[in-house]
Coordinates of C-alpha atoms in Angstrom, one line a residue:
X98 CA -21.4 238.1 56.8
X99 CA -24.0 236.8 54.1
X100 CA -26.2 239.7 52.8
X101 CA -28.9 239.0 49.7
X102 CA -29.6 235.6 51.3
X103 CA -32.4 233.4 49.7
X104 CA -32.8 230.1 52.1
X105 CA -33.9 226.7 50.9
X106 CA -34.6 223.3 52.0
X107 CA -33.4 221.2 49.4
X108 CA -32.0 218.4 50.7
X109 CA -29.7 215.6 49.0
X110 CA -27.6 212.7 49.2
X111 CA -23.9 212.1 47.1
X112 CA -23.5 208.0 46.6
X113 CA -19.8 207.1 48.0
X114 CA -20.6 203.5 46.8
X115 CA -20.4 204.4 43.2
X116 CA -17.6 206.0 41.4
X117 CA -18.5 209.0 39.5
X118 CA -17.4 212.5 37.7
X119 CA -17.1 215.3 39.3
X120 CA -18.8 216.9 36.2
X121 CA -22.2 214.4 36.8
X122 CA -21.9 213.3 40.7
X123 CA -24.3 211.0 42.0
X124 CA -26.4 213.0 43.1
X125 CA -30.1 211.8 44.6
X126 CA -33.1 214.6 45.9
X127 CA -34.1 213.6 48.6
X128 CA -37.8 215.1 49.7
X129 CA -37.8 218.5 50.9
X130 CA -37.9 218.3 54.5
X131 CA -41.7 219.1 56.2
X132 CA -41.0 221.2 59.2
X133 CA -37.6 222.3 59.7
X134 CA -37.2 226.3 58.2
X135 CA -35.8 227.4 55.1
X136 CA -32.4 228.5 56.2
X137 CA -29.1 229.6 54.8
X138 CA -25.8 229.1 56.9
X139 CA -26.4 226.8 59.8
X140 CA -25.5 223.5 60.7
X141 CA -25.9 219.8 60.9
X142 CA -24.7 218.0 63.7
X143 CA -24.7 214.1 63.1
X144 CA -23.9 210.3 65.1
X145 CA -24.9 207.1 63.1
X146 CA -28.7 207.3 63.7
X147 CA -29.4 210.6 63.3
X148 CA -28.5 214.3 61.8
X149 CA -29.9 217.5 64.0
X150 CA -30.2 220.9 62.0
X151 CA -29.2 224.1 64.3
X152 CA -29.3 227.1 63.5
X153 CA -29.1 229.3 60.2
X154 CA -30.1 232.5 58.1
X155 CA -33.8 232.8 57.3
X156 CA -34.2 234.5 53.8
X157 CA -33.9 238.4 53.5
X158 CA -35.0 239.1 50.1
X159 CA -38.1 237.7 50.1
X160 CA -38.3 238.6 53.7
X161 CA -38.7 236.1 56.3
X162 CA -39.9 236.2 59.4
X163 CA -37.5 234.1 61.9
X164 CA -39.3 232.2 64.1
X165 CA -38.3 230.6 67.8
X166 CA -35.7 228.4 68.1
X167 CA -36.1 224.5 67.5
X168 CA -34.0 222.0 66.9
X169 CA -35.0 219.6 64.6
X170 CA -34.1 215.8 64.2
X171 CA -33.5 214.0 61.1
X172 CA -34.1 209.9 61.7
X173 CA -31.7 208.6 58.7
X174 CA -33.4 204.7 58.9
X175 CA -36.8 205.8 58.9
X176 CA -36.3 209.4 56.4
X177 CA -38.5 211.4 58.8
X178 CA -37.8 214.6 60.7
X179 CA -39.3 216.0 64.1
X180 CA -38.8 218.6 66.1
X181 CA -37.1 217.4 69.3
X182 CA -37.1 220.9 71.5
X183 CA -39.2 220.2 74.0
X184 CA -37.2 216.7 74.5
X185 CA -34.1 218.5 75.4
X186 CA -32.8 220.2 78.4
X187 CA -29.8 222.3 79.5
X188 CA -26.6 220.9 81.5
X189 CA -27.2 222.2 85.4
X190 CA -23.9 223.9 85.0
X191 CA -24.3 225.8 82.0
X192 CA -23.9 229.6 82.7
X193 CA -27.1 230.4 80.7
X194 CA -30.8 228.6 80.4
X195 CA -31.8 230.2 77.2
X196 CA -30.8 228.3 73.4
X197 CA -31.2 230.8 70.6
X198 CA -30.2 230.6 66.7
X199 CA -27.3 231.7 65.9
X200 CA -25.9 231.4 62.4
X201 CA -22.6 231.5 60.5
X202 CA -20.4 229.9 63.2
X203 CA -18.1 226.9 63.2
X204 CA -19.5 223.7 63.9
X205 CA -18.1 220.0 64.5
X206 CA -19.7 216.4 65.1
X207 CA -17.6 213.4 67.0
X208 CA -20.3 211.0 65.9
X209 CA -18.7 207.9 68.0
X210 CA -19.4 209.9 71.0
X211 CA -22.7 211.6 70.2
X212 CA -21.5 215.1 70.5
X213 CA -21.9 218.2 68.4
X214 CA -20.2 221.5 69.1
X215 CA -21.0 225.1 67.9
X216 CA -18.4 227.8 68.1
X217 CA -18.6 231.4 67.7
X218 CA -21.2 232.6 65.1
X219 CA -23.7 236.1 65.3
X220 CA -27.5 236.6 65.8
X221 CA -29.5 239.2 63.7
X222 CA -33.0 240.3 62.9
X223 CA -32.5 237.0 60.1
X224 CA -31.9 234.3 63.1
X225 CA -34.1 235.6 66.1
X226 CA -37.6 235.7 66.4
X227 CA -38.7 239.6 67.7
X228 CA -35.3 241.1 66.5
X229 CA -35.5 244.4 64.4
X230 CA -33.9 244.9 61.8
X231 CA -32.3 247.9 63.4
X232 CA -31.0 245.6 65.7
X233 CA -27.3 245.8 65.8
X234 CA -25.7 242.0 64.7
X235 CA -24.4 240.4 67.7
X236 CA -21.2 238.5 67.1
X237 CA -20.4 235.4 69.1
X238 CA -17.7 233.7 71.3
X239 CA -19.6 230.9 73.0
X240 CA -19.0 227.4 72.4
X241 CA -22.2 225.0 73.0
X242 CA -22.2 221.4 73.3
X243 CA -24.8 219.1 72.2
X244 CA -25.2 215.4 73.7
X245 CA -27.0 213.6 71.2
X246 CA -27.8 210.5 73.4
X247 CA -29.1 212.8 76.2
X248 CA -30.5 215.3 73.8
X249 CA -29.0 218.0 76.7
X250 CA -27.1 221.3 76.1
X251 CA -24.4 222.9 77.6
X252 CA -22.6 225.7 78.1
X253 CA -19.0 225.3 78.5
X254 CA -18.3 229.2 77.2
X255 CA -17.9 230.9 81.3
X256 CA -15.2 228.4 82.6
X257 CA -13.3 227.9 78.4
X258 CA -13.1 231.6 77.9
X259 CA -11.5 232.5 81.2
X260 CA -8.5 234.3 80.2
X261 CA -8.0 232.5 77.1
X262 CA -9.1 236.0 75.1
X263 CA -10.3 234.5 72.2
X264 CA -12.7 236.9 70.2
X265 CA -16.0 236.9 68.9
X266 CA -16.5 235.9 65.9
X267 CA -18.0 234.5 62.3
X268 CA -17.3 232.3 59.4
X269 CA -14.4 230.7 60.5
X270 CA -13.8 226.9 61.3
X271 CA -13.8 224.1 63.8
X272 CA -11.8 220.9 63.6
X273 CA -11.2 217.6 66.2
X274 CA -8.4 216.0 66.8
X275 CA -7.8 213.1 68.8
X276 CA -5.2 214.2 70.7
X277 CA -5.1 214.0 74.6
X278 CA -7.3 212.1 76.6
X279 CA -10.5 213.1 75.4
X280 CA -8.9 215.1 72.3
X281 CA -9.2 218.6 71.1
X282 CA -11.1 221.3 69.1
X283 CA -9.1 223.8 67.0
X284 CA -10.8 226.6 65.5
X285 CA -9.2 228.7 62.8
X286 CA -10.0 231.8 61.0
X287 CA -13.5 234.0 60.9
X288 CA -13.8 237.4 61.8
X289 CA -16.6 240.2 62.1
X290 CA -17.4 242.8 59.6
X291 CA -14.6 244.7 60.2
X292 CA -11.8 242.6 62.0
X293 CA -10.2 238.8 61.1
X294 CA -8.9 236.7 63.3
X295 CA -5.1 236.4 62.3
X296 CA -4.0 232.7 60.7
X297 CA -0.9 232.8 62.7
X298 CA -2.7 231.8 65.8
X299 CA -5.0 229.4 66.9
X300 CA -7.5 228.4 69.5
X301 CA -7.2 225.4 71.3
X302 CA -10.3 223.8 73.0
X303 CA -9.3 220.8 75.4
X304 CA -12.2 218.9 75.8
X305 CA -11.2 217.2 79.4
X306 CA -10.8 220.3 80.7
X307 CA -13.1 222.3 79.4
X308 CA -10.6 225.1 78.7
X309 CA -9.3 227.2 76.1
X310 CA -5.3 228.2 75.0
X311 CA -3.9 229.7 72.2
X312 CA -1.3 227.9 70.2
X313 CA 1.7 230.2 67.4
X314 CA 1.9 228.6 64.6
X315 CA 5.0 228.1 62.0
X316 CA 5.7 228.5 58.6
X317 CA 4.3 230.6 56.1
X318 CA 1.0 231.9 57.4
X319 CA -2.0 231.8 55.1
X320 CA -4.2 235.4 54.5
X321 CA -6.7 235.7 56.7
X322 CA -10.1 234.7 55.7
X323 CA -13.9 234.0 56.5
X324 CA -15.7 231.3 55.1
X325 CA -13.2 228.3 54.1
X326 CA -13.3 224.8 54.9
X327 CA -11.2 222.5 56.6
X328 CA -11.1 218.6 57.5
X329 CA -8.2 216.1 59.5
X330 CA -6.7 213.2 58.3
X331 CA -4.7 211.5 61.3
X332 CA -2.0 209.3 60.8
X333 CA -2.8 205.8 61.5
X334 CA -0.3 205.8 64.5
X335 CA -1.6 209.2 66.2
X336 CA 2.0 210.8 65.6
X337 CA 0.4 213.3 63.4
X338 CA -2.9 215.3 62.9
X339 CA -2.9 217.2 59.0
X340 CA -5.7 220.0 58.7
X341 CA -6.2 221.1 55.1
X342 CA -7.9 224.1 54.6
X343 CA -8.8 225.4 51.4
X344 CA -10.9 228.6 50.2
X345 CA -12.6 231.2 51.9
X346 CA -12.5 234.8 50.7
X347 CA -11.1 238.5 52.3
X348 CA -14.0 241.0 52.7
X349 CA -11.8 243.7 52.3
X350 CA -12.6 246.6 51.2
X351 CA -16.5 246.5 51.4
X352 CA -18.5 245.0 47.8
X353 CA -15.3 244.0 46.3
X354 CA -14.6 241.0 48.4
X355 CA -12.1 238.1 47.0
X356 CA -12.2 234.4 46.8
X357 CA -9.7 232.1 47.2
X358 CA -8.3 228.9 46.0
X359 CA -5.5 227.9 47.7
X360 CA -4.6 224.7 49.7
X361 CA -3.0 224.6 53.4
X362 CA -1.8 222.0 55.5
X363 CA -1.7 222.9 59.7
X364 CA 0.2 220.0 60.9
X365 CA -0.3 219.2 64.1
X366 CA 1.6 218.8 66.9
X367 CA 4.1 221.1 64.7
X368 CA 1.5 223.9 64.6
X369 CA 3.0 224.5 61.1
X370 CA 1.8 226.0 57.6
X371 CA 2.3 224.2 54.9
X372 CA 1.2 225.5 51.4
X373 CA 0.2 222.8 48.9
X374 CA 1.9 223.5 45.3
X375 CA -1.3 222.9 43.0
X376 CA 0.2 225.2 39.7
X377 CA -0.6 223.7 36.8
X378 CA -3.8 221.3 38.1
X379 CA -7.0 221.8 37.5
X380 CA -8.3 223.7 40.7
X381 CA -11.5 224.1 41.6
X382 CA -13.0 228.1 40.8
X383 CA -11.9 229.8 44.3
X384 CA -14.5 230.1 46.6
X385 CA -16.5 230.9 49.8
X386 CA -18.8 229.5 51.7
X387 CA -18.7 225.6 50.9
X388 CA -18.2 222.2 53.2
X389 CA -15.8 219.6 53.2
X390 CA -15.8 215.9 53.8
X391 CA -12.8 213.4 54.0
X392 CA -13.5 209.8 52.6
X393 CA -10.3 207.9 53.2
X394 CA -7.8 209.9 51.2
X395 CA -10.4 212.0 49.6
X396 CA -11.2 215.2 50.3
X397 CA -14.8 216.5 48.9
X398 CA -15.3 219.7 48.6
X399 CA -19.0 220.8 48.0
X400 CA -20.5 224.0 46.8
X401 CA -19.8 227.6 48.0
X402 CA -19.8 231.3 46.6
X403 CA -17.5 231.9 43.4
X404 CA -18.3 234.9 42.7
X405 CA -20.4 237.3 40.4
X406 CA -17.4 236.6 37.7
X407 CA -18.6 233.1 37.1
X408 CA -21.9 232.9 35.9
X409 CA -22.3 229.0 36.6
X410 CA -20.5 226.7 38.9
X411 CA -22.7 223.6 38.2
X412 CA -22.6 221.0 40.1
X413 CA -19.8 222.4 42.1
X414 CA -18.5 219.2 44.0
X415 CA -15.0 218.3 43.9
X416 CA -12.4 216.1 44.5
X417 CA -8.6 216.6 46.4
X418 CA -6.6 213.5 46.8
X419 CA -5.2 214.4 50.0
X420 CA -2.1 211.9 49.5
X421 CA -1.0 212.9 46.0
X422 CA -2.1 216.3 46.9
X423 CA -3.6 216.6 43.6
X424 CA -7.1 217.7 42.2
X425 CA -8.9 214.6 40.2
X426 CA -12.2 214.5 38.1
X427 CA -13.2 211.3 39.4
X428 CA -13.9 210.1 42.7
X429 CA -13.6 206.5 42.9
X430 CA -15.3 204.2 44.6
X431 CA -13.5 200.5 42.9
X432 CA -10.3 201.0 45.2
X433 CA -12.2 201.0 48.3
X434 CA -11.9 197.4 49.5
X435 CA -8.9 196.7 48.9
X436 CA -6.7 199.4 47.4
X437 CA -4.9 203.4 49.1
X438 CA -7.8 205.5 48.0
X439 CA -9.9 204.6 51.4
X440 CA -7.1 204.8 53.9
X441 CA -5.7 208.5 55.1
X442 CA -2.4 208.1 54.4
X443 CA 0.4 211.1 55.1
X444 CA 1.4 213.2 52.1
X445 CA 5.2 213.8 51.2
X446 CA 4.6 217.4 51.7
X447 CA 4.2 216.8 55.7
X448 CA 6.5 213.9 55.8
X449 CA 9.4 216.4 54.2
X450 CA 8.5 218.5 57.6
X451 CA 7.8 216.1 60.4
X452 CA 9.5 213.2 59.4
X453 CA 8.0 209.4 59.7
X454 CA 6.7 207.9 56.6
X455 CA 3.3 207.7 55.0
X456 CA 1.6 205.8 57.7
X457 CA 3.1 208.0 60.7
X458 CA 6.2 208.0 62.9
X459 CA 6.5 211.7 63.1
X460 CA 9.9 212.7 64.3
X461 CA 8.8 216.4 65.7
X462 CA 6.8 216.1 68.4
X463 CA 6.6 219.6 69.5
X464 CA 5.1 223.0 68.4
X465 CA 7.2 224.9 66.3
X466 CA 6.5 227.7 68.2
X467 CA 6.1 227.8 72.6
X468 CA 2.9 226.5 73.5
X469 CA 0.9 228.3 76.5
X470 CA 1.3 227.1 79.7
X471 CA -1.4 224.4 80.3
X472 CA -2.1 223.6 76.6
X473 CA -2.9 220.4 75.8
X474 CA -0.2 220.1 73.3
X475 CA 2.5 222.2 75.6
X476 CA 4.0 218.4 76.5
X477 CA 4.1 217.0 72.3
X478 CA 3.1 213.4 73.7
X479 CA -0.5 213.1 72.1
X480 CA -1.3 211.2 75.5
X481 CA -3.6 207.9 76.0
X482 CA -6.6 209.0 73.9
X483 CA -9.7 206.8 75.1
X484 CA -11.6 206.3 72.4
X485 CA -11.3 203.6 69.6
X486 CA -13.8 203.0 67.3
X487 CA -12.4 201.8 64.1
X488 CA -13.1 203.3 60.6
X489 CA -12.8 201.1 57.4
X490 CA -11.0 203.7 55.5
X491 CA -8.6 205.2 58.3
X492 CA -7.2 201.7 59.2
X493 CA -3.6 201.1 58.8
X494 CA -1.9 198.8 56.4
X495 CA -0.2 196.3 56.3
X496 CA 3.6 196.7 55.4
X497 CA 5.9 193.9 55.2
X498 CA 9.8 193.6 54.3
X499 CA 11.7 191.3 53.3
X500 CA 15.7 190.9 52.8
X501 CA 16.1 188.5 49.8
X502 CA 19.2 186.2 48.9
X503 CA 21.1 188.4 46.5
X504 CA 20.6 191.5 49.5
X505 CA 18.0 193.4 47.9
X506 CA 15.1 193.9 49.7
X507 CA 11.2 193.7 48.8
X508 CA 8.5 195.4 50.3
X509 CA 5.0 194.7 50.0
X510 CA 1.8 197.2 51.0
X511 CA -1.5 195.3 52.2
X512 CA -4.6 197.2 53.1
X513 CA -7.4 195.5 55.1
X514 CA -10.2 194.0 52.8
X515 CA -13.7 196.3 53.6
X516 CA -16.7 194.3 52.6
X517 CA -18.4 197.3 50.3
X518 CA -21.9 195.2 49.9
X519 CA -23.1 196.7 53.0
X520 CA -25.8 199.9 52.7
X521 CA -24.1 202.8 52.0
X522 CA -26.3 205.9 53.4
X523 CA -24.4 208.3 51.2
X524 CA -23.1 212.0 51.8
X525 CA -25.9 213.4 53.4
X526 CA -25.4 217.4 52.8
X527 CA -21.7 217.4 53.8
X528 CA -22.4 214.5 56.0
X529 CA -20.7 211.2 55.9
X530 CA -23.1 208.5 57.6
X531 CA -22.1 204.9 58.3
X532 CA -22.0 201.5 60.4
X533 CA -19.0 200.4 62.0
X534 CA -20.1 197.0 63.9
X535 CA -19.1 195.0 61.4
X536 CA -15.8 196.5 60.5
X537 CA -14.7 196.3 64.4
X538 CA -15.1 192.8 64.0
X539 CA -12.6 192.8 60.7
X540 CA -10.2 195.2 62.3
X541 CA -10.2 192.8 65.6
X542 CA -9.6 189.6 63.2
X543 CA -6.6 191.2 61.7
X544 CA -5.4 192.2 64.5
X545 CA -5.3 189.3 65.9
X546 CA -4.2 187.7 62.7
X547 CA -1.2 190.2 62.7
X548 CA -0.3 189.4 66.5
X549 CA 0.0 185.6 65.5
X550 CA 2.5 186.2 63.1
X551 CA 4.5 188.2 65.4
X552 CA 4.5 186.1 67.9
X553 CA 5.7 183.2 65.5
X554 CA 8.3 185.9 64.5
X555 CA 9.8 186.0 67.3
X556 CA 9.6 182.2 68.2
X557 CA 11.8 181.6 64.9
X558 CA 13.6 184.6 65.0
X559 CA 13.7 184.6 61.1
X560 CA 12.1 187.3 58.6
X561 CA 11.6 190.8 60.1
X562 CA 8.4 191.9 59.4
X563 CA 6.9 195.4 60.6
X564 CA 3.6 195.8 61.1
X565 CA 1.6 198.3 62.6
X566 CA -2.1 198.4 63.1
X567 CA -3.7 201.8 63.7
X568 CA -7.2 204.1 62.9
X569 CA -7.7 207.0 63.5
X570 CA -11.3 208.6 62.8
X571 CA -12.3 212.4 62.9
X572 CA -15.5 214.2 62.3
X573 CA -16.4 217.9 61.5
X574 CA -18.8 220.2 62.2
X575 CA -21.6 221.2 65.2
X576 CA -22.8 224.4 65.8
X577 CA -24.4 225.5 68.7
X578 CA -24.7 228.6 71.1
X579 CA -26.7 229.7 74.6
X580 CA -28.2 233.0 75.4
X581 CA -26.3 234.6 78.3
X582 CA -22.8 234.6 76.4
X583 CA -24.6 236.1 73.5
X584 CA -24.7 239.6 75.1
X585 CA -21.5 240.0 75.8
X586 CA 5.9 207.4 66.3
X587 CA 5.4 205.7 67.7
X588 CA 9.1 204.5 66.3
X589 CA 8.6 200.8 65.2
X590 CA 7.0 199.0 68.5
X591 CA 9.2 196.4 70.4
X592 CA 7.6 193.7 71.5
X593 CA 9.5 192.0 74.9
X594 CA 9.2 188.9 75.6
X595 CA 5.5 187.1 74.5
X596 CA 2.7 190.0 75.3
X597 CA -0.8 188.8 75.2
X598 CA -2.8 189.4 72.4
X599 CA -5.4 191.6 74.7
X600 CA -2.4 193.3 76.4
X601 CA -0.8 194.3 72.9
X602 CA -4.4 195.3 71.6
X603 CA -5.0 197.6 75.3
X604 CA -1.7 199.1 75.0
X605 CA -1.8 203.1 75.4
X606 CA 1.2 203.3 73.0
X607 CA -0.7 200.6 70.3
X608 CA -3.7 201.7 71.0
X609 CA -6.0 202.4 67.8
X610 CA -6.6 206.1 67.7
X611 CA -9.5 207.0 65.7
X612 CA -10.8 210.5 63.7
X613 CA -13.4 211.3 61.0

């Protein structure tokens, strides 16, 4: 849905170790990649080692001739990019054995597990090599997966789509959540030139099943849109699952499309709207088009179209505080190792809805509205998700109260200490990159710090102290598509008797669930 597109390679990195303005960001050029295309509108896929450009526009004015599909492979330790095609291969039961480039879908990474998805998306005479451009634009339902440790491809778009009737489509987006065993994708939003896909339903992507569902949702439904962005912050207990979606623009009627500046919440296992009340702060210009990044309780949002109305929109990178829900001019990097700014924590806005408090202990459970028979969230138990990596900003803190002498009581907030002198590989075009083998060992330390004091706790039955210890870690973006398809509260935990450390750490119900 991008016409008038001139493509670039310009490629840079936004310092999260330093604090900065939002009118002077630290921003660092990095040099222009030697290899990968000039393109417009695809996607980078991304695990700790590595970031893998697929797809995208190539320019139309100057003219560019698309060339064949590769999929290129940026090493983040040693700076250098290759071309990886000919290393990868396609899953035996994937329903097609061609990969082309598609641009303009929705795309997600779950770095702990190596995977990047791609849904949706079109292919035109500026993405295929031999396409006219009287070719009619072909508009997308597949979903591709990408295993980044076995460079492979597959095809999961034959058995998800069976009956699940979700349209092709561009421009919209693509979200995990770790809900369920191996968690879920929801994609919101997009449409083709002519159709949207209504905001008061969306599609559901189980990932242990391989299958899709639609899921109602409640509230106040926001317009429909192409082009926003959206990211998750999970509450440290897994009780609830926040998308915030902001921007995006209406196409019509034809040449007089409209931008948008508006901030939703989707709170999930609820399924419901929530519009974030943002009169009188300094919003951001609306727009179309841009990315979005969480970093703890921050909420990035980078670049985008704003319009022929506004001549400049230099550098365009902005900052949402996710818990205040309020715009800042600063993103700060000081309170990361020991203060709120680094840890998702849940706003009042979603607490007023699903009860709990800021670290979790959602009361509703279930989707406002029916969920379809075999969806994963048809049960509202989020289920023993089975993966845990730990995330320095994401983990839980520390809350302890205290009745005093004269009645009143005290309560004290402690949030992990994060040892900040490690490298910092930066934002990396939309792209949060990091280590975590050093913060599993923190995490594990407190943890076993905090199960110490419990136990003692309980021994002299004296001070009641409730703590929790969570993560949750989530991840955005992955775009991808194969050839055949493109034709057609926890309330507070009890603790009985004297648990082992290992068997309160292995727990399904303390488990420590983890998102981007």
């Amino acid at each position: 849905m991008v016409t008038n597109t001139v493509a670039d390679n310009n490629f840079l990195t936004l310092s999260l170790s330093e604090s900065w303005n939002t009118a002077s960001p630290k921003l660092k050029g990095l040099p222009q990649p030697n290899g990968p295309p000039a393109v417009a509108n695809g996607y980078l896929w991304h695990n700790f080692e590595n970031i893998y450009l697929y797809g995208g526009l190539f320019s139309d004015k100057p003219t560019v001739t698309p060339t064949a599909f590769a999929l290129w492979q940026y090493n983040i330790g040693s700076g250098k990019w290759s071309d990886i095609t000919s290393q990868t291969s396609i899953a035996s039961d994937s329903g097609s054995k061609t990969i082309e480039r598609a641009a303009e879908g929705a795309g997600v990474s779950i770095p702990d597990r190596g995977l990047g998805f791609y849904f949706g998306g079109h292919l035109d005479a500026y993405t295929t090599e031999g396409w006219s451009v009287q070719t009619t634009r072909v508009y997308l339902k597949s979903l591709l997966e990408f295993d980044m440790g076995k460079n492979q491809f597959l095809n999961v778009t034959e058995n998800g789509l069976q009956g699940a009737g979700v349209p092709e489509r561009a421009d919209g987006v693509l979200v995990f959540v770790p809900w369920g065993k191996e968690g879920i994708l929801v994609g919101i939003g997009g449409g083709r030139s002519d159709t949207f896909s209504q905001l008061n339903i969306v599609d559901i992507y189980d990932l242990s099943t391989r299958t899709w569902t639609k899921q109602s949702t409640g509230g106040s439904t926001p317009k429909y849109r192409v082009n926003p962005c959206a990211v998750v912050g999970s509450a440290s207990d897994g009780s609830s699952h926040n998308i915030y979606f902001f921007g995006g623009q209406n196409l019509i009627p034809y040449g007089d499309q409209v931008q948008f500046s508006d901030m939703w919440i989707l709170s999930i296992p609820s399924f419901s709207w929530i519009q974030v009340d943002t009169k009188g702060q300094s919003v951001p210009p609306a727009r179309a088009g841009h990315t979005c990044e969480l970093q703890g309780s921050e909420m990035l949002v980078i670049g985008g179209y704003v319009g022929q109305e506004l001549s400049c929109d230099s550098p365009g990178i902005y900052v949402f505080d996710t818990f205040s829900t309020e715009w800042k001019t600063n993103y700060d990097s000081s309170s990361g190792s020991s203060g709120p700014a680094k840890f998702y924590k849940v706003p009042k806005v979603v607490v007023d809805l699903v009860g709990g408090d800021e670290t979790g202990g959602a009361t509703i459970t279930q989707p406002a509205q029916s969920a379809d028979p075999g969806s994963p969230v048809a049960t509202g138990q989020p289920g023993d998700y089975m993966y845990t990596t730990l995330t320095p900003h994401n983990a839980r803190p520390t809350v302890a109260t205290v009745t005093n002498s004269d009645g009143s009581v005290t309560t004290t907030t402690s949030y992990p200490t994060v040892d900040d002198s490690t490298p910092n590989v930066g934002l990396i075009t939309g792209v949060t990159v990091g280590g975590i083998a050093v913060l599993v060992i923190l995490i594990l330390l407190g943890a076993y710090v905090w199960y110490k004091k419990k136990i003692k706790e309980l021994r002299e039955a004296s001070e009641k102290l409730a703590i929790s210890n969570g993560h949750s870690r989530r991840t955005s973006g992955g775009d991808t598509l194969v050839g055949a398809e493109l034709e057609r509260s926890d309330s507070e935990m009890e603790l009985m008797g004297e648990p082992t450390f290992w068997g309160v750490l292995l727990s399904p119900r303390r488990v420590l669930r983890v998102v981007n």
